Short mmCIF file of C-alpha atoms and ligand atoms in Angstrom, two decimals:
data_model
loop_
_atom_site.label_atom_id
_atom_site.label_comp_id
_atom_site.label_asym_id
_atom_site.label_seq_id
_atom_site.Cartn_x
_atom_site.Cartn_y
_atom_site.Cartn_z
CA UNK N 255 14.57 -6.55 -35.38
CA UNK N 256 16.87 -5.69 -32.36
CA UNK N 257 19.16 -7.90 -31.01
CA UNK N 258 18.03 -7.43 -27.00
CA UNK N 259 14.14 -7.95 -29.13
CA UNK N 260 15.50 -11.24 -30.46
CA UNK N 261 16.98 -12.54 -28.10
CA UNK N 262 13.79 -12.31 -25.77
CA UNK N 263 11.65 -13.15 -28.47
CA UNK N 264 13.69 -17.26 -28.21
CA UNK N 265 13.72 -17.20 -24.46
CA UNK N 266 9.98 -16.83 -24.27
CA UNK N 267 9.68 -19.64 -27.06
CA UNK N 268 11.84 -21.82 -25.75
CA UNK N 269 10.90 -21.17 -22.01
CA UNK N 270 6.80 -21.46 -22.70
CA UNK N 271 4.99 -21.61 -18.72
CA UNK N 272 8.31 -19.89 -16.38
CA UNK N 273 6.42 -16.58 -16.07
CA UNK N 274 9.13 -15.70 -13.19
CA UNK N 275 12.16 -16.36 -15.58
CA UNK N 276 11.13 -14.57 -18.05
CA UNK N 277 10.35 -11.87 -15.69
CA UNK N 278 13.93 -11.57 -14.30
CA UNK N 279 14.97 -12.17 -18.07
CA UNK N 280 13.35 -9.14 -19.05
CA UNK N 281 14.18 -7.18 -16.85
CA UNK N 282 17.98 -7.61 -17.06
CA UNK N 283 17.89 -7.26 -20.94
CA UNK N 284 16.14 -4.26 -21.06
CA UNK N 285 18.48 -2.64 -18.60
CA UNK N 286 21.62 -3.82 -19.94
CA UNK N 287 20.26 -2.90 -23.34
CA UNK N 288 22.63 0.21 -23.89
CA UNK N 289 25.63 -1.80 -23.30
CA UNK N 290 24.81 -4.89 -25.06
CA UNK N 291 23.73 -3.50 -28.35
CA UNK N 292 26.94 -1.00 -28.04
CA UNK N 293 29.46 -3.59 -29.02
CA UNK N 294 28.96 -6.21 -31.83
CA UNK N 295 30.85 -8.38 -29.42
CA UNK N 296 28.44 -9.37 -28.06
CA UNK N 297 26.18 -9.82 -30.23
CA UNK N 298 29.04 -12.18 -31.97
CA UNK N 299 30.18 -13.88 -29.60
CA UNK N 300 26.35 -14.78 -28.43
CA UNK N 301 26.52 -13.48 -24.77
CA UNK N 302 22.74 -12.92 -24.40
CA UNK N 303 21.97 -16.19 -25.72
CA UNK N 304 24.33 -18.28 -23.94
CA UNK N 305 23.80 -16.25 -19.99
CA UNK N 306 20.05 -17.00 -20.51
CA UNK N 307 20.98 -21.04 -20.87
CA UNK N 308 21.67 -22.53 -18.03
CA UNK N 309 24.73 -24.52 -18.63
CA UNK N 310 22.83 -28.03 -16.83
CA UNK N 311 19.14 -28.32 -15.30
CA UNK N 312 19.30 -31.14 -12.82
CA UNK N 313 16.12 -32.30 -12.03
CA UNK N 314 15.51 -35.64 -9.72
CA UNK N 315 12.86 -37.71 -7.45
CA UNK N 316 13.52 -37.44 -3.68
CA UNK N 317 11.90 -40.24 -1.84
CA UNK N 318 11.03 -40.08 1.88
CA UNK N 319 9.17 -41.20 4.20
CA UNK N 320 6.88 -39.29 6.40
CA UNK N 321 6.64 -40.07 10.97
CA UNK N 322 2.86 -42.47 10.00
CA UNK N 323 5.43 -44.42 8.15
CA UNK N 324 4.27 -43.68 4.36
CA UNK N 325 6.53 -43.07 1.94
CA UNK N 326 6.82 -39.28 -0.19
CA UNK N 327 7.68 -37.94 -2.80
CA UNK N 328 8.65 -34.96 -3.82
CA UNK N 329 11.04 -32.96 -6.75
CA UNK N 330 14.05 -31.89 -6.18
CA UNK N 331 16.37 -29.29 -8.30
CA UNK N 332 19.62 -27.76 -9.11
CA UNK N 333 20.00 -25.50 -11.52
CA UNK N 334 23.60 -24.96 -12.36
CA UNK N 335 23.46 -21.46 -14.65
CA UNK N 336 27.02 -20.16 -15.58
CA UNK N 337 30.10 -20.48 -13.86
CA UNK N 338 32.44 -17.97 -15.64
CA UNK N 339 33.68 -16.44 -12.81
CA UNK N 340 33.82 -19.28 -10.46
CA UNK N 341 31.86 -22.33 -9.29
CA UNK N 342 28.22 -22.22 -8.94
CA UNK N 343 27.25 -21.06 -5.89
CA UNK N 344 23.98 -19.90 -4.90
CA UNK N 345 20.97 -21.38 -2.18
CA UNK N 346 18.32 -24.08 -2.02
CA UNK N 347 14.59 -23.42 -1.35
CA UNK N 348 12.33 -25.34 0.06
CA UNK N 349 8.85 -24.34 -0.29
CA UNK N 350 5.65 -26.13 -1.45
CA UNK N 351 5.71 -23.24 -4.23
CA UNK N 352 8.42 -24.45 -5.87
CA UNK N 353 9.25 -25.04 -9.99
CA UNK N 354 11.46 -25.09 -12.20
CA UNK N 355 10.17 -21.55 -13.32
CA UNK N 356 11.05 -20.06 -9.97
CA UNK N 357 14.94 -22.16 -9.67
CA UNK N 358 15.76 -20.49 -13.05
CA UNK N 359 14.09 -17.22 -12.20
CA UNK N 360 16.53 -17.09 -8.84
CA UNK N 361 19.78 -19.14 -10.58
CA UNK N 362 19.41 -16.33 -13.27
CA UNK N 363 20.00 -13.44 -11.01
CA UNK N 364 22.08 -15.32 -8.98
CA UNK N 365 24.88 -14.92 -12.27
CA UNK N 366 24.44 -11.03 -12.00
CA UNK N 367 24.69 -10.80 -7.71
CA UNK N 368 27.43 -12.90 -7.43
CA UNK N 369 29.30 -10.74 -10.05
CA UNK N 370 28.89 -8.05 -8.24
CA UNK N 371 30.35 -8.95 -5.14
CA UNK N 372 33.35 -8.82 -6.81
CA UNK N 373 34.19 -12.84 -5.41
CA UNK N 374 34.95 -16.10 -7.87
CA UNK N 375 31.46 -16.88 -7.94
CA UNK N 376 29.29 -18.30 -10.76
CA UNK N 377 25.36 -18.58 -10.23
CA UNK N 378 23.65 -21.29 -9.44
CA UNK N 379 20.05 -22.58 -7.36
CA UNK N 380 18.29 -25.57 -6.52
CA UNK N 381 15.86 -26.65 -4.06
CA UNK N 382 12.58 -28.47 -4.15
CA UNK N 383 8.60 -28.03 -3.86
CA UNK N 384 9.00 -30.09 0.28
CA UNK N 385 7.08 -27.94 2.75
CA UNK N 386 8.84 -28.07 5.64
CA UNK N 387 6.43 -26.73 7.80
CA UNK N 388 4.72 -28.65 10.85
CA UNK N 389 7.59 -31.37 9.60
CA UNK N 390 9.26 -33.29 12.74
CA UNK N 391 12.90 -32.85 13.28
CA UNK N 392 12.60 -37.15 11.87
CA UNK N 393 11.01 -35.77 9.08
CA UNK N 394 13.03 -33.09 8.05
CA UNK N 395 16.52 -34.97 8.67
CA UNK N 396 14.94 -37.98 5.94
CA UNK N 397 14.14 -35.29 3.38
CA UNK N 398 17.72 -33.90 3.18
CA UNK N 399 19.18 -37.48 3.43
CA UNK N 400 17.66 -37.92 0.45
CA UNK N 401 17.92 -34.83 -1.39
CA UNK N 402 21.41 -35.29 -0.66
CA UNK N 403 21.95 -38.56 -1.96
CA UNK N 404 21.30 -37.46 -5.72
CA UNK N 405 22.91 -34.45 -4.96
CA UNK N 406 25.77 -34.96 -4.10
CA UNK N 407 27.51 -36.33 -7.58
CA UNK N 408 26.75 -32.97 -8.83
CA UNK N 409 28.47 -30.95 -6.34
CA UNK N 410 31.64 -29.92 -5.02
CA UNK N 411 33.74 -27.36 -3.23
CA UNK N 412 35.37 -26.23 -6.63
CA UNK N 413 32.20 -27.13 -8.36
CA UNK N 414 28.91 -26.09 -7.15
CA UNK N 415 28.13 -25.12 -3.73
CA UNK N 416 24.67 -25.31 -2.71
CA UNK N 417 23.77 -22.89 1.09
CA UNK N 418 20.53 -21.57 2.07
CA UNK N 419 16.94 -19.81 1.06
CA UNK N 420 13.93 -20.38 2.10
CA UNK N 421 13.14 -23.04 4.36
CA UNK N 422 16.54 -24.22 4.64
CA UNK N 423 18.62 -22.67 7.96
CA UNK N 424 21.22 -24.46 9.93
CA UNK N 425 19.26 -27.47 10.09
CA UNK N 426 18.90 -28.43 6.97
CA UNK N 427 22.30 -27.62 6.06
CA UNK N 428 23.45 -29.68 8.62
CA UNK N 429 21.79 -32.27 7.70
CA UNK N 430 22.67 -32.03 4.00
CA UNK N 431 26.58 -31.55 4.52
CA UNK N 432 26.44 -34.65 7.43
CA UNK N 433 24.52 -37.13 4.30
CA UNK N 434 27.21 -35.92 1.80
CA UNK N 435 30.60 -36.83 4.07
CA UNK N 436 29.20 -39.94 4.33
CA UNK N 437 28.54 -40.35 0.82
CA UNK N 438 32.11 -38.91 -0.56
CA UNK N 439 34.12 -39.29 2.38
CA UNK N 440 35.68 -35.78 1.54
CA UNK N 441 35.21 -33.21 4.13
CA UNK N 442 35.06 -30.10 2.25
CA UNK N 443 33.62 -26.98 1.88
CA UNK N 444 31.48 -27.96 -0.10
CA UNK N 445 27.80 -26.33 1.66
CA UNK N 446 28.13 -22.81 3.38
CA UNK N 447 25.70 -21.25 6.36
CA UNK N 448 27.22 -24.22 7.95
CA UNK N 449 26.79 -24.26 12.32
CA UNK N 450 30.33 -22.81 13.59
CA UNK N 451 31.48 -25.88 15.14
CA UNK N 452 31.83 -27.33 11.68
CA UNK N 453 33.08 -25.13 9.99
CA UNK N 454 30.95 -22.52 9.52
CA UNK N 455 31.29 -18.63 9.18
CA UNK N 456 30.71 -16.08 12.09
CA UNK N 457 28.27 -13.58 10.99
CA UNK N 458 26.90 -15.85 7.52
CA UNK N 459 23.97 -16.41 9.44
CA UNK N 460 23.70 -11.87 10.15
CA UNK N 461 25.07 -11.07 6.38
CA UNK N 462 22.37 -10.53 3.98
CA UNK N 463 19.92 -8.62 6.65
CA UNK N 464 23.22 -6.55 7.39
CA UNK N 465 24.46 -6.51 3.92
CA UNK N 466 20.93 -5.04 2.73
CA UNK N 467 20.71 -2.16 5.68
CA UNK N 468 24.52 -1.52 5.04
CA UNK N 469 23.88 -0.69 1.34
CA UNK N 470 20.90 1.11 1.64
CA UNK N 471 22.49 3.17 4.10
CA UNK N 472 25.91 3.86 1.47
CA UNK N 473 22.39 5.06 -0.55
CA UNK N 474 20.99 7.80 1.80
CA UNK N 475 24.86 9.33 2.85
CA UNK N 476 24.89 9.44 -0.71
CA UNK N 477 21.83 11.99 -0.44
CA UNK N 478 23.06 13.67 2.90
CA UNK N 479 20.72 11.26 4.84
CA UNK N 480 20.88 8.10 7.13
CA UNK N 481 19.48 5.12 9.00
CA UNK N 482 18.89 7.16 12.28
CA UNK N 483 15.88 8.56 13.58
CA UNK N 484 13.55 6.73 10.13
CA UNK N 485 10.10 3.94 10.73
CA UNK N 486 11.21 0.84 8.52
CA UNK N 487 8.47 -1.65 7.41
CA UNK N 488 10.05 -4.62 6.40
CA UNK N 489 8.61 -8.14 5.29
CA UNK N 490 9.22 -11.44 6.37
CA UNK N 491 10.68 -12.33 9.71
CA UNK N 492 12.46 -15.03 8.57
CA UNK N 493 16.59 -14.92 7.92
CA UNK N 494 16.98 -11.59 6.08
CA UNK N 495 14.06 -10.58 8.04
CA UNK N 496 15.51 -10.88 11.05
CA UNK N 497 18.60 -9.73 10.51
CA UNK N 498 17.70 -6.30 8.61
CA UNK N 499 15.54 -5.53 11.49
CA UNK N 500 18.66 -5.82 13.95
CA UNK N 501 20.84 -3.70 11.97
CA UNK N 502 18.53 -1.00 11.26
CA UNK N 503 17.14 -0.75 15.30
CA UNK N 504 20.77 -1.00 16.41
CA UNK N 505 21.25 2.09 13.53
CA UNK N 506 18.71 4.24 14.73
CA UNK N 507 15.81 3.17 12.72
CA UNK N 508 12.57 1.79 14.16
CA UNK N 509 11.11 -1.11 12.95
CA UNK N 510 7.14 -1.18 12.95
CA UNK N 511 6.36 -3.64 10.89
CA UNK N 512 7.21 -7.52 10.15
CA UNK N 513 5.22 -10.79 8.51
CA UNK N 514 4.78 -13.90 7.35
CA UNK N 515 2.47 -15.76 4.93
CA UNK N 516 0.15 -15.67 7.14
CA UNK N 517 -0.32 -12.39 8.19
CA UNK N 518 1.50 -9.34 9.66
CA UNK N 519 2.51 -7.23 12.68
CA UNK N 520 2.27 -3.62 13.24
CA UNK N 521 4.24 -2.42 16.42
CA UNK N 522 4.14 1.64 17.12
CA UNK N 523 7.19 1.10 19.51
CA UNK N 524 9.24 -0.79 17.58
CA UNK N 525 9.30 -4.11 17.08
CA UNK N 526 11.00 -6.48 19.99
CA UNK N 527 13.41 -9.16 17.93
CA UNK N 528 14.19 -11.19 20.82
CA UNK N 529 10.14 -11.91 20.77
CA UNK N 530 10.47 -12.31 16.91
CA UNK N 531 13.77 -14.69 17.75
CA UNK N 532 12.23 -16.81 20.36
CA UNK N 533 8.76 -17.37 17.75
CA UNK N 534 10.89 -18.03 14.38
CA UNK N 535 14.03 -19.61 15.38
CA UNK N 536 13.05 -21.39 18.15
CA UNK N 537 9.61 -22.22 18.10
CA UNK N 538 9.37 -22.04 15.16
CA UNK N 539 5.83 -20.69 15.47
CA UNK N 540 3.66 -18.04 13.81
CA UNK N 541 4.32 -14.45 13.59
CA UNK N 542 0.10 -13.65 14.95
CA UNK N 543 2.18 -15.50 18.41
CA UNK N 544 3.65 -11.53 18.92
CA UNK N 545 0.37 -9.92 19.38
CA UNK N 546 -0.28 -12.32 22.13
CA UNK N 547 2.58 -11.41 24.02
CA UNK N 548 3.58 -7.93 22.92
CA UNK N 549 0.95 -5.53 24.45
CA UNK N 550 2.20 -2.72 21.62
CA UNK N 551 1.48 -4.54 18.77
CA UNK N 552 -1.67 -5.09 16.57
CA UNK N 553 -1.89 -8.20 13.87
CA UNK N 554 -3.57 -8.72 10.77
CA UNK N 555 -4.21 -11.07 8.64
CA UNK N 556 -2.09 -10.88 5.05
CA UNK N 557 -5.72 -12.17 3.14
CA UNK N 558 -6.75 -8.59 3.79
CA UNK N 559 -3.16 -5.77 3.96
CA UNK N 560 0.34 -6.07 3.89
CA UNK N 561 2.51 -4.35 5.73
CA UNK N 562 2.56 -1.69 2.83
CA UNK N 563 -0.26 -0.35 3.63
CA UNK N 564 1.70 1.44 6.86
CA UNK N 565 3.43 4.72 6.62
CA UNK N 566 6.84 4.54 6.65
CA UNK N 567 10.51 6.04 5.35
CA UNK N 568 12.33 3.29 4.45
CA UNK N 569 10.92 -0.25 3.26
CA UNK N 570 12.59 -3.45 2.96
CA UNK N 571 10.41 -6.64 1.26
CA UNK N 572 12.88 -9.01 2.99
CA UNK N 573 9.31 -12.34 2.36
CA UNK N 574 9.76 -13.32 -1.75
CA UNK N 575 9.59 -12.87 -5.01
CA UNK N 576 6.73 -10.56 -6.53
CA UNK N 577 5.33 -9.74 -2.78
CA UNK N 578 5.76 -6.08 -3.40
CA UNK N 579 2.95 -4.68 -6.25
CA UNK N 580 2.09 -1.85 -7.88
CA UNK N 581 -0.67 -0.57 -5.44
CA UNK N 582 1.82 -1.47 -2.46
CA UNK N 583 4.02 0.95 -4.72
CA UNK N 584 1.59 3.80 -4.84
CA UNK N 585 0.62 3.28 -1.25
CA UNK N 586 4.38 3.25 0.22
CA UNK N 587 4.59 6.88 -2.73
CA UNK N 588 1.75 8.40 -1.14
CA UNK N 589 2.70 7.72 2.37
CA UNK N 590 6.53 9.75 1.20
CA UNK N 591 8.65 6.03 1.22
CA UNK N 592 11.90 7.41 0.52
CA UNK N 593 14.23 4.34 -0.18
CA UNK N 594 13.11 0.71 -0.86
CA UNK N 595 15.66 -1.81 -0.44
CA UNK N 596 15.39 -5.60 -1.58
CA UNK N 597 16.49 -7.97 0.68
CA UNK N 598 14.39 -10.81 -0.64
CA UNK N 599 15.17 -11.87 -4.78
CA UNK N 600 12.45 -10.32 -6.91
CA UNK N 601 10.00 -9.19 -4.46
CA UNK N 602 9.25 -5.84 -6.42
CA UNK N 603 6.54 -6.62 -9.84
CA UNK N 604 8.26 -4.52 -12.73
CA UNK N 605 5.12 -2.55 -12.98
CA UNK N 606 6.22 -1.46 -9.01
CA UNK N 607 9.39 -1.03 -9.77
CA UNK N 608 8.38 1.53 -12.42
CA UNK N 609 6.65 3.62 -10.46
CA UNK N 610 9.20 4.22 -7.48
CA UNK N 611 12.12 4.98 -10.04
CA UNK N 612 8.76 7.51 -11.69
CA UNK N 613 8.36 8.22 -8.19
CA UNK N 614 11.90 8.99 -8.25
CA UNK N 615 12.41 7.24 -4.26
CA UNK N 616 15.60 6.02 -4.07
CA UNK N 617 15.21 1.88 -4.89
CA UNK N 618 18.06 -0.18 -5.21
CA UNK N 619 17.70 -4.16 -6.25
CA UNK N 620 17.60 -7.06 -4.64
CA UNK N 621 20.90 -8.03 -6.68
CA UNK N 622 22.35 -5.47 -5.42
CA UNK N 623 20.96 -5.09 -1.78
CA UNK N 624 20.76 -8.89 -0.72
CA UNK N 625 24.19 -9.93 -2.07
CA UNK N 626 25.98 -9.89 1.19
CA UNK N 627 24.76 -13.21 1.90
CA UNK N 628 26.15 -14.64 -0.96
CA UNK N 629 29.34 -12.97 -0.18
CA UNK N 630 30.19 -13.67 3.67
CA UNK N 631 29.20 -17.73 2.18
CA UNK N 632 32.22 -16.75 -0.23
CA UNK N 633 34.00 -15.88 2.35
CA UNK N 634 33.01 -19.49 4.68
CA UNK N 635 34.44 -20.97 0.93
CA UNK N 636 37.99 -18.95 1.91
CA UNK N 637 38.16 -19.83 5.33
CA UNK N 638 37.20 -23.07 4.70
CA UNK N 639 40.04 -23.51 1.66
CA UNK N 640 42.63 -21.92 4.54
CA UNK N 641 41.25 -24.23 7.88
CA UNK N 642 41.04 -20.92 9.48
CA UNK N 643 38.43 -19.19 11.22
CA UNK N 644 38.23 -15.08 11.00
CA UNK N 645 36.51 -13.34 13.69
CA UNK N 646 33.05 -11.58 14.04
CA UNK N 647 33.84 -8.26 13.74
CA UNK N 648 36.71 -9.45 10.69
CA UNK N 649 34.17 -10.75 8.48
CA UNK N 650 31.26 -8.05 9.73
CA UNK N 651 34.24 -5.30 8.57
CA UNK N 652 35.27 -7.62 5.11
CA UNK N 653 30.51 -7.27 4.98
CA UNK N 654 30.90 -3.59 4.98
CA UNK N 655 33.18 -3.09 2.44
CA UNK N 656 31.66 -5.19 -0.23
CA UNK N 657 28.42 -3.45 0.00
CA UNK N 658 29.94 -0.59 -0.50
CA UNK N 659 32.23 -1.70 -3.51
CA UNK N 660 28.90 -3.15 -4.24
CA UNK N 661 27.33 0.81 -4.18
CA UNK N 662 29.86 2.08 -5.81
CA UNK N 663 29.74 -0.23 -8.68
CA UNK N 664 26.32 0.25 -9.17
CA UNK N 665 26.27 3.52 -8.98
CA UNK N 666 28.99 4.37 -11.30
CA UNK N 667 27.50 1.95 -13.42
CA UNK N 668 24.27 3.57 -13.01
CA UNK N 669 25.57 7.28 -13.70
CA UNK N 670 27.88 6.04 -17.06
CA UNK N 671 25.24 4.47 -19.03
CA UNK N 672 21.82 5.37 -17.61
CA UNK N 673 21.05 8.11 -14.53
CA UNK N 674 22.94 8.50 -11.10
CA UNK N 675 20.05 6.88 -8.95
CA UNK N 676 18.93 4.44 -11.94
CA UNK N 677 20.23 1.65 -9.42
CA UNK N 678 18.23 -0.77 -11.24
CA UNK N 679 20.47 -0.51 -14.57
CA UNK N 680 23.17 0.30 -12.87
CA UNK N 681 23.66 -3.21 -10.92
CA UNK N 682 22.68 -5.37 -13.61
CA UNK N 683 25.00 -3.37 -16.18
CA UNK N 684 27.81 -3.79 -13.43
CA UNK N 685 27.16 -7.40 -13.12
CA UNK N 686 27.01 -7.98 -17.18
CA UNK N 687 30.49 -6.51 -18.01
CA UNK N 688 32.56 -8.33 -15.85
CA UNK N 689 30.11 -12.09 -16.89
CA UNK N 690 30.53 -11.11 -20.20
CA UNK N 691 34.24 -10.37 -20.39
CA UNK N 692 35.18 -13.78 -18.95
CA UNK N 693 32.64 -15.92 -21.07
CA UNK N 694 34.19 -13.95 -24.66
CA UNK N 695 38.08 -15.00 -23.18
CA UNK N 696 36.65 -18.06 -22.29
CA UNK N 697 34.79 -19.03 -25.47
CA UNK N 698 32.70 -21.02 -23.66
P1 NDP R 933 12.99 -17.43 5.36
O1 NDP R 933 12.95 -18.96 5.65
O2 NDP R 933 13.97 -17.62 6.62
O3 NDP R 933 11.93 -16.52 5.08
C1 NDP R 933 11.24 -16.25 4.49
C2 NDP R 933 10.26 -15.33 5.32
O4 NDP R 933 9.53 -15.09 4.12
C3 NDP R 933 8.53 -15.77 6.49
O5 NDP R 933 9.15 -15.55 7.05
C4 NDP R 933 8.61 -16.68 5.08
O6 NDP R 933 6.94 -17.02 6.12
C5 NDP R 933 7.97 -15.60 3.84
N1 NDP R 933 7.43 -16.31 3.03
C6 NDP R 933 8.37 -17.44 2.60
N2 NDP R 933 7.01 -17.32 1.17
C7 NDP R 933 6.42 -16.75 1.32
C8 NDP R 933 4.98 -16.58 0.36
N3 NDP R 933 5.11 -17.38 -1.02
N4 NDP R 933 4.57 -15.60 0.72
C9 NDP R 933 4.10 -14.67 1.65
N5 NDP R 933 5.32 -14.74 2.45
C10 NDP R 933 6.44 -15.66 2.45
O7 NDP R 933 13.75 -17.41 4.71
P2 NDP R 933 15.38 -16.48 4.27
O8 NDP R 933 14.69 -14.72 4.66
O9 NDP R 933 15.85 -16.87 3.92
O10 NDP R 933 14.75 -16.15 2.50
C11 NDP R 933 13.77 -14.57 2.36
C12 NDP R 933 14.13 -13.82 1.17
O11 NDP R 933 15.02 -13.41 0.94
C13 NDP R 933 13.75 -15.27 -0.27
O12 NDP R 933 13.51 -14.12 -1.00
C14 NDP R 933 15.57 -15.15 -0.24
O13 NDP R 933 15.43 -15.96 -1.77
C15 NDP R 933 15.99 -14.14 0.31
N6 NDP R 933 17.57 -14.46 -0.09
C16 NDP R 933 18.01 -14.83 0.93
C17 NDP R 933 19.25 -15.66 1.41
C18 NDP R 933 19.84 -15.88 2.41
O14 NDP R 933 20.89 -15.94 2.93
N7 NDP R 933 19.08 -16.43 3.14
C19 NDP R 933 20.60 -14.43 0.72
C20 NDP R 933 19.76 -13.36 -0.64
C21 NDP R 933 18.08 -13.74 -0.24
P3 NDP R 933 6.17 -18.53 6.59
O15 NDP R 933 6.87 -19.15 7.07
O16 NDP R 933 4.97 -18.13 6.76
O17 NDP R 933 6.55 -19.47 5.01
O1 2IT R 934 19.77 -15.15 -3.13
C1 2IT R 934 20.61 -15.79 -2.47
O2 2IT R 934 21.64 -15.25 -2.48
C2 2IT R 934 21.07 -16.71 -1.41
N1 2IT R 934 20.10 -17.46 -0.77
C3 2IT R 934 22.68 -17.07 -0.48
C4 2IT R 934 23.24 -17.86 -1.13
C5 2IT R 934 24.74 -17.99 -0.69
O3 2IT R 934 25.22 -18.95 -1.73
O4 2IT R 934 24.97 -17.65 0.21
#
């Protein structure tokens, strides 16, 4: 049995009932085979065994009270996966679907993504199965304070620095930061994505979406093309989706779709982002309201179809894992999609990725494509340590440079170890090599 096959079998045996985690491990191990089995140094140092076992898995009870005075209980998680190249770094997700498998897949992916940024950050992830939808501000604050009342003892500016993810934005980060400060009596950059009045970085809110579009632009430029004049399908209507749509529009693309978990809109005139921001960022409402407000738009329920049925040149899945399956991939390919960039984490199923690659569709995987968010989080950490803050343009210029650096590393590794346009292998291999070298050097 090959080294990779043995590790896969061991990981599967030890992590029964964790399909998302196995999917993420399977993709990485399969695509780094050429490198990981080319030199016995990885096997002799048990690098793959160590990489697939988190340093620490923390699970805890989060009691909180609802507006009727009832005590409620959720489960909190923080997976500190790997700190070979820097403090654990990664978001917190609040969504009813959250479980150990999902947090572990996200933490595992974060190791390679963070490595690709070139910045000193390790991999971690956390969250809870708490559902923020329909909760009052008071309920959200009570939950966040209770969550941090346990989490604070495990994190710190040089230990583990959480941030936002699904269901966690500036409001939640603010409540958590306030509680951390009360408990530790230390004012430090322990969370990123903070508000601009208390240590947040300009351009962090925009970073994931902007970074996604910058790297898709890099990928298109390599084949003599660009975003200008392209029709773009975006899924999701949250932080990543909104700012990806904004940058794609700024660069001359026309974004015609957005979605949430109940449905999606098609606006052939190009989505009006002021309306989407008002619905999602201000009113915390449903995307269906867009079609009530904008005459040119149609609304469709997610029970009958998805945004991927719309003809587009560029597809940007920005909602959640496994939202784009092989049938969606086939539809996009039939409609002559040119490029796919993953804004969400693991949004395409393995079969969908295989279909895109077989059809020679340009495909930029999540670890490279959505790394702009965590990269600007690392820049927020730098600004907090320096006790300085940089201008929007300064941060945006650094983000653009970081995304170009990720594209070059990914593209070079693809050409050296796989095929020139196999960015899935390229991103995994480039991310892996740096972390593996650091682990070997440190002996742990
Ligand atoms: P938000 O909470 O801001 O938005 C999430 C969007 O996705 C919403 O429109 C939501 O719809 C939809 N969505 C969430 N879960 C599901 C589901 N199970 N089925 C269908 N739709 C769903 O999150 P973000 O924009 O921050 O995150 C989106 C993705 O990007 C995630 O995969 C996240 O891990 C990834 N990501 C985020 C980064 C960041 O900086 N925020 C950085 C890198 C990656 P609804 O409101 O109906 O739930
Ligand atoms: O998936 C991700 O990279 C994030 N949710 C952002 C993590 C961060 O620390 O900014």
